[in-house]
mmCIF file of C-alpha atoms in Angstrom:
data_model
loop_
_atom_site.group_PDB
_atom_site.id
_atom_site.type_symbol
_atom_site.label_atom_id
_atom_site.label_comp_id
_atom_site.label_asym_id
_atom_site.label_seq_id
_atom_site.Cartn_x
_atom_site.Cartn_y
_atom_site.Cartn_z
ATOM 1 C CA MET A 1 60.268 -12.125 -41.528
ATOM 2 C CA LYS A 2 61.475 -8.627 -41.064
ATOM 3 C CA LYS A 3 61.698 -6.961 -37.677
ATOM 4 C CA SER A 4 59.276 -4.234 -38.761
ATOM 5 C CA SER A 5 56.568 -6.797 -39.653
ATOM 6 C CA VAL A 6 56.878 -8.484 -36.247
ATOM 7 C CA ILE A 7 56.711 -5.104 -34.461
ATOM 8 C CA ILE A 8 53.602 -4.060 -36.451
ATOM 9 C CA VAL A 9 51.863 -7.372 -35.625
ATOM 10 C CA LEU A 10 52.714 -7.012 -31.906
ATOM 11 C CA ILE A 11 51.526 -3.375 -31.772
ATOM 12 C CA THR A 12 48.277 -4.313 -33.546
ATOM 13 C CA PHE A 13 47.713 -7.195 -31.124
ATOM 14 C CA VAL A 14 48.322 -5.038 -28.029
ATOM 15 C CA LEU A 15 46.072 -2.237 -29.342
ATOM 16 C CA SER A 16 43.261 -4.673 -30.148
ATOM 17 C CA VAL A 17 43.422 -6.203 -26.653
ATOM 18 C CA VAL A 18 43.323 -2.731 -25.054
ATOM 19 C CA LEU A 19 40.473 -1.497 -27.262
ATOM 20 C CA VAL A 20 38.337 -4.586 -26.655
ATOM 21 C CA GLY A 21 39.029 -4.306 -22.918
ATOM 22 C CA ILE A 22 37.849 -0.679 -22.853
ATOM 23 C CA PHE A 23 35.029 -0.664 -25.410
ATOM 24 C CA GLY A 24 34.123 -4.359 -25.495
ATOM 25 C CA MET A 25 30.713 -5.855 -24.814
ATOM 26 C CA LYS A 26 29.498 -6.112 -21.264
ATOM 27 C CA MET A 27 29.234 -9.693 -20.103
ATOM 28 C CA ILE A 28 25.626 -10.751 -19.519
ATOM 29 C CA SER A 29 24.548 -13.902 -17.797
ATOM 30 C CA TYR A 30 23.052 -16.410 -20.204
ATOM 31 C CA ASN A 31 19.903 -17.111 -18.184
ATOM 32 C CA THR A 32 18.899 -13.640 -16.981
ATOM 33 C CA ARG A 33 15.429 -13.586 -15.395
ATOM 34 C CA ILE A 34 13.428 -10.412 -14.926
ATOM 35 C CA TYR A 35 10.870 -10.829 -12.133
ATOM 36 C CA ILE A 36 7.553 -8.994 -11.824
ATOM 37 C CA LYS A 37 7.922 -6.285 -9.169
ATOM 38 C CA SER A 38 4.306 -5.150 -8.947
ATOM 39 C CA ILE A 39 0.805 -5.809 -10.237
ATOM 40 C CA THR A 40 -1.546 -2.848 -10.668
ATOM 41 C CA PRO A 41 -5.243 -3.253 -11.524
ATOM 42 C CA THR A 42 -6.203 -0.910 -14.364
ATOM 43 C CA GLU A 43 -9.754 -1.525 -15.586
ATOM 44 C CA VAL A 44 -12.898 -3.383 -14.589
ATOM 45 C CA THR A 45 -15.141 -4.823 -17.300
ATOM 46 C CA THR A 46 -18.520 -6.435 -16.581
ATOM 47 C CA SER A 47 -20.935 -8.400 -18.723
ATOM 48 C CA ALA A 48 -23.752 -6.072 -17.570
ATOM 49 C CA ASN A 49 -21.907 -2.937 -18.851
ATOM 50 C CA ILE A 50 -22.082 -1.250 -15.448
ATOM 51 C CA SER A 51 -20.775 2.299 -15.872
ATOM 52 C CA GLY A 52 -18.575 4.216 -13.455
ATOM 53 C CA VAL A 53 -16.980 1.176 -11.837
ATOM 54 C CA LYS A 54 -13.786 2.111 -10.002
ATOM 55 C CA LEU A 55 -11.358 0.234 -7.829
ATOM 56 C CA GLY A 56 -10.664 1.815 -4.476
ATOM 57 C CA SER A 57 -7.414 1.396 -2.565
ATOM 58 C CA GLY A 58 -7.590 -0.541 0.663
ATOM 59 C CA GLN A 59 -5.828 0.424 3.864
ATOM 60 C CA GLU A 60 -2.900 -1.895 3.191
ATOM 61 C CA GLU A 61 -0.513 -1.650 0.274
ATOM 62 C CA GLY A 62 -1.515 -4.056 -2.481
ATOM 63 C CA ALA A 63 -5.143 -4.200 -1.279
ATOM 64 C CA TYR A 64 -8.044 -2.927 -3.367
ATOM 65 C CA ILE A 65 -11.832 -2.757 -2.976
ATOM 66 C CA LEU A 66 -14.430 -3.201 -5.718
ATOM 67 C CA VAL A 67 -18.175 -2.761 -5.168
ATOM 68 C CA LEU A 68 -20.620 -3.993 -7.828
ATOM 69 C CA PRO A 69 -24.342 -4.729 -8.070
ATOM 70 C CA TYR A 70 -25.174 -8.420 -8.328
ATOM 71 C CA PHE A 71 -27.049 -9.628 -11.411
ATOM 72 C CA ASP A 72 -27.692 -13.183 -12.573
ATOM 73 C CA ASP A 73 -24.917 -14.430 -14.891
ATOM 74 C CA LEU A 74 -22.682 -11.430 -14.058
ATOM 75 C CA ILE A 75 -19.128 -11.883 -15.298
ATOM 76 C CA VAL A 76 -16.395 -9.536 -14.089
ATOM 77 C CA ARG A 77 -12.929 -9.128 -15.569
ATOM 78 C CA ILE A 78 -10.258 -7.066 -13.806
ATOM 79 C CA ASP A 79 -7.418 -6.104 -16.124
ATOM 80 C CA TYR A 80 -3.984 -5.329 -14.727
ATOM 81 C CA GLU A 81 -0.513 -4.110 -15.645
ATOM 82 C CA ILE A 82 2.729 -5.658 -14.529
ATOM 83 C CA ASP A 83 5.935 -3.804 -13.777
ATOM 84 C CA PRO A 84 8.332 -4.220 -15.512
ATOM 85 C CA ALA A 85 6.407 -4.922 -18.702
ATOM 86 C CA ASP A 86 9.314 -6.974 -20.119
ATOM 87 C CA ALA A 87 9.317 -9.525 -17.294
ATOM 88 C CA THR A 88 10.586 -12.944 -18.321
ATOM 89 C CA GLU A 89 7.340 -14.661 -17.337
ATOM 90 C CA GLY A 90 4.441 -12.200 -17.317
ATOM 91 C CA ALA A 91 1.747 -14.649 -16.222
ATOM 92 C CA VAL A 92 -0.438 -13.819 -13.230
ATOM 93 C CA GLU A 93 -2.571 -16.359 -11.382
ATOM 94 C CA LEU A 94 -5.986 -15.520 -9.902
ATOM 95 C CA THR A 95 -7.285 -17.527 -6.940
ATOM 96 C CA VAL A 96 -10.020 -17.336 -4.294
ATOM 97 C CA PRO A 97 -8.179 -18.535 -1.170
ATOM 98 C CA ASP A 98 -11.168 -18.802 1.188
ATOM 99 C CA THR A 99 -13.608 -21.664 0.570
ATOM 100 C CA ALA A 100 -16.539 -19.577 1.882
ATOM 101 C CA ASP A 101 -15.777 -16.970 -0.794
ATOM 102 C CA GLN A 102 -15.956 -19.671 -3.470
ATOM 103 C CA GLU A 103 -19.718 -19.787 -2.888
ATOM 104 C CA VAL A 104 -19.947 -16.110 -3.882
ATOM 105 C CA VAL A 105 -17.745 -16.237 -7.000
ATOM 106 C CA ARG A 106 -16.494 -18.905 -9.395
ATOM 107 C CA LEU A 107 -13.335 -18.463 -11.452
ATOM 108 C CA ASP A 108 -12.864 -19.319 -15.107
ATOM 109 C CA GLY A 109 -9.287 -18.287 -15.863
ATOM 110 C CA LEU A 110 -9.259 -14.534 -15.185
ATOM 111 C CA ASN A 111 -13.048 -14.233 -15.553
ATOM 112 C CA ILE A 112 -14.991 -13.960 -12.303
ATOM 113 C CA HIS A 113 -18.537 -15.374 -12.359
ATOM 114 C CA ALA A 114 -20.783 -13.914 -9.635
ATOM 115 C CA GLN A 115 -23.022 -16.544 -8.039
ATOM 116 C CA LYS A 116 -24.765 -14.588 -5.255
ATOM 117 C CA THR A 117 -24.555 -11.409 -3.173
ATOM 118 C CA GLY A 118 -21.766 -11.212 -0.633
ATOM 119 C CA SER A 119 -18.054 -10.541 -0.579
ATOM 120 C CA ALA A 120 -15.040 -12.454 -1.827
ATOM 121 C CA ARG A 121 -11.293 -11.904 -1.640
ATOM 122 C CA LEU A 122 -9.504 -12.300 -4.966
ATOM 123 C CA HIS A 123 -5.775 -12.989 -4.860
ATOM 124 C CA TYR A 124 -3.602 -12.107 -7.879
ATOM 125 C CA ARG A 125 -0.069 -13.551 -7.737
ATOM 126 C CA ALA A 126 2.799 -13.497 -10.231
ATOM 127 C CA LYS A 127 3.731 -17.014 -11.363
ATOM 128 C CA ASP A 128 7.431 -16.194 -11.791
ATOM 129 C CA GLY A 129 8.287 -16.645 -8.103
ATOM 130 C CA GLY A 130 9.238 -13.003 -7.573
ATOM 131 C CA GLY A 131 6.596 -12.497 -4.884
ATOM 132 C CA ALA A 132 4.445 -9.783 -6.503
ATOM 133 C CA GLU A 133 0.826 -10.061 -5.388
ATOM 134 C CA ILE A 134 -2.323 -8.046 -4.719
ATOM 135 C CA ASP A 135 -5.670 -8.697 -3.046
ATOM 136 C CA ILE A 136 -8.984 -7.335 -4.282
ATOM 137 C CA THR A 137 -12.047 -7.556 -2.073
ATOM 138 C CA LEU A 138 -15.119 -7.798 -4.291
ATOM 139 C CA TYR A 139 -18.448 -6.779 -2.747
ATOM 140 C CA LEU A 140 -21.550 -7.891 -4.665
ATOM 141 C CA LEU A 141 -24.575 -5.956 -3.420
ATOM 142 C CA ASP A 142 -28.270 -6.122 -4.197
ATOM 143 C CA PRO A 143 -28.848 -3.674 -7.108
ATOM 144 C CA GLN A 144 -31.245 -1.479 -5.042
ATOM 145 C CA GLU A 145 -28.679 -1.237 -2.256
ATOM 146 C CA TYR A 146 -25.861 -0.524 -4.735
ATOM 147 C CA TYR A 147 -27.668 2.295 -6.536
ATOM 148 C CA ALA A 148 -28.829 3.758 -3.205
ATOM 149 C CA LEU A 149 -25.132 4.279 -2.339
ATOM 150 C CA ALA A 150 -24.603 6.528 -5.363
#
């Protein structure tokens, strides 16, 4: 082999190592997890098509208040958004932590079945272990009392 061929191969090798070092791909961990940072309730849907239903913010961060009239067979669904939207596991779990509140509402997945007038605390928690959670206090009032508030 000629000296010029060896020099060209060495120069090409050195330049390729330098170029890959400067412009190469950033190393990313194989098992990168993106955790849910926050849960924000967006919309309330009811089986009775109650208009003008809005969630109010509670005094604490991550606490919300929802007031609805109670009707037989009322089903409530509270939709939410998660941040970031591209979280690795975007599942959120809904629970009623207090046993006394379980007499007021019954859960079927994310559907809330009203059983009687009263109040219940609903706890939404991200299943990914990141710690994002919110509490919604649901007040179910007698329809006459509810519409008297408006």
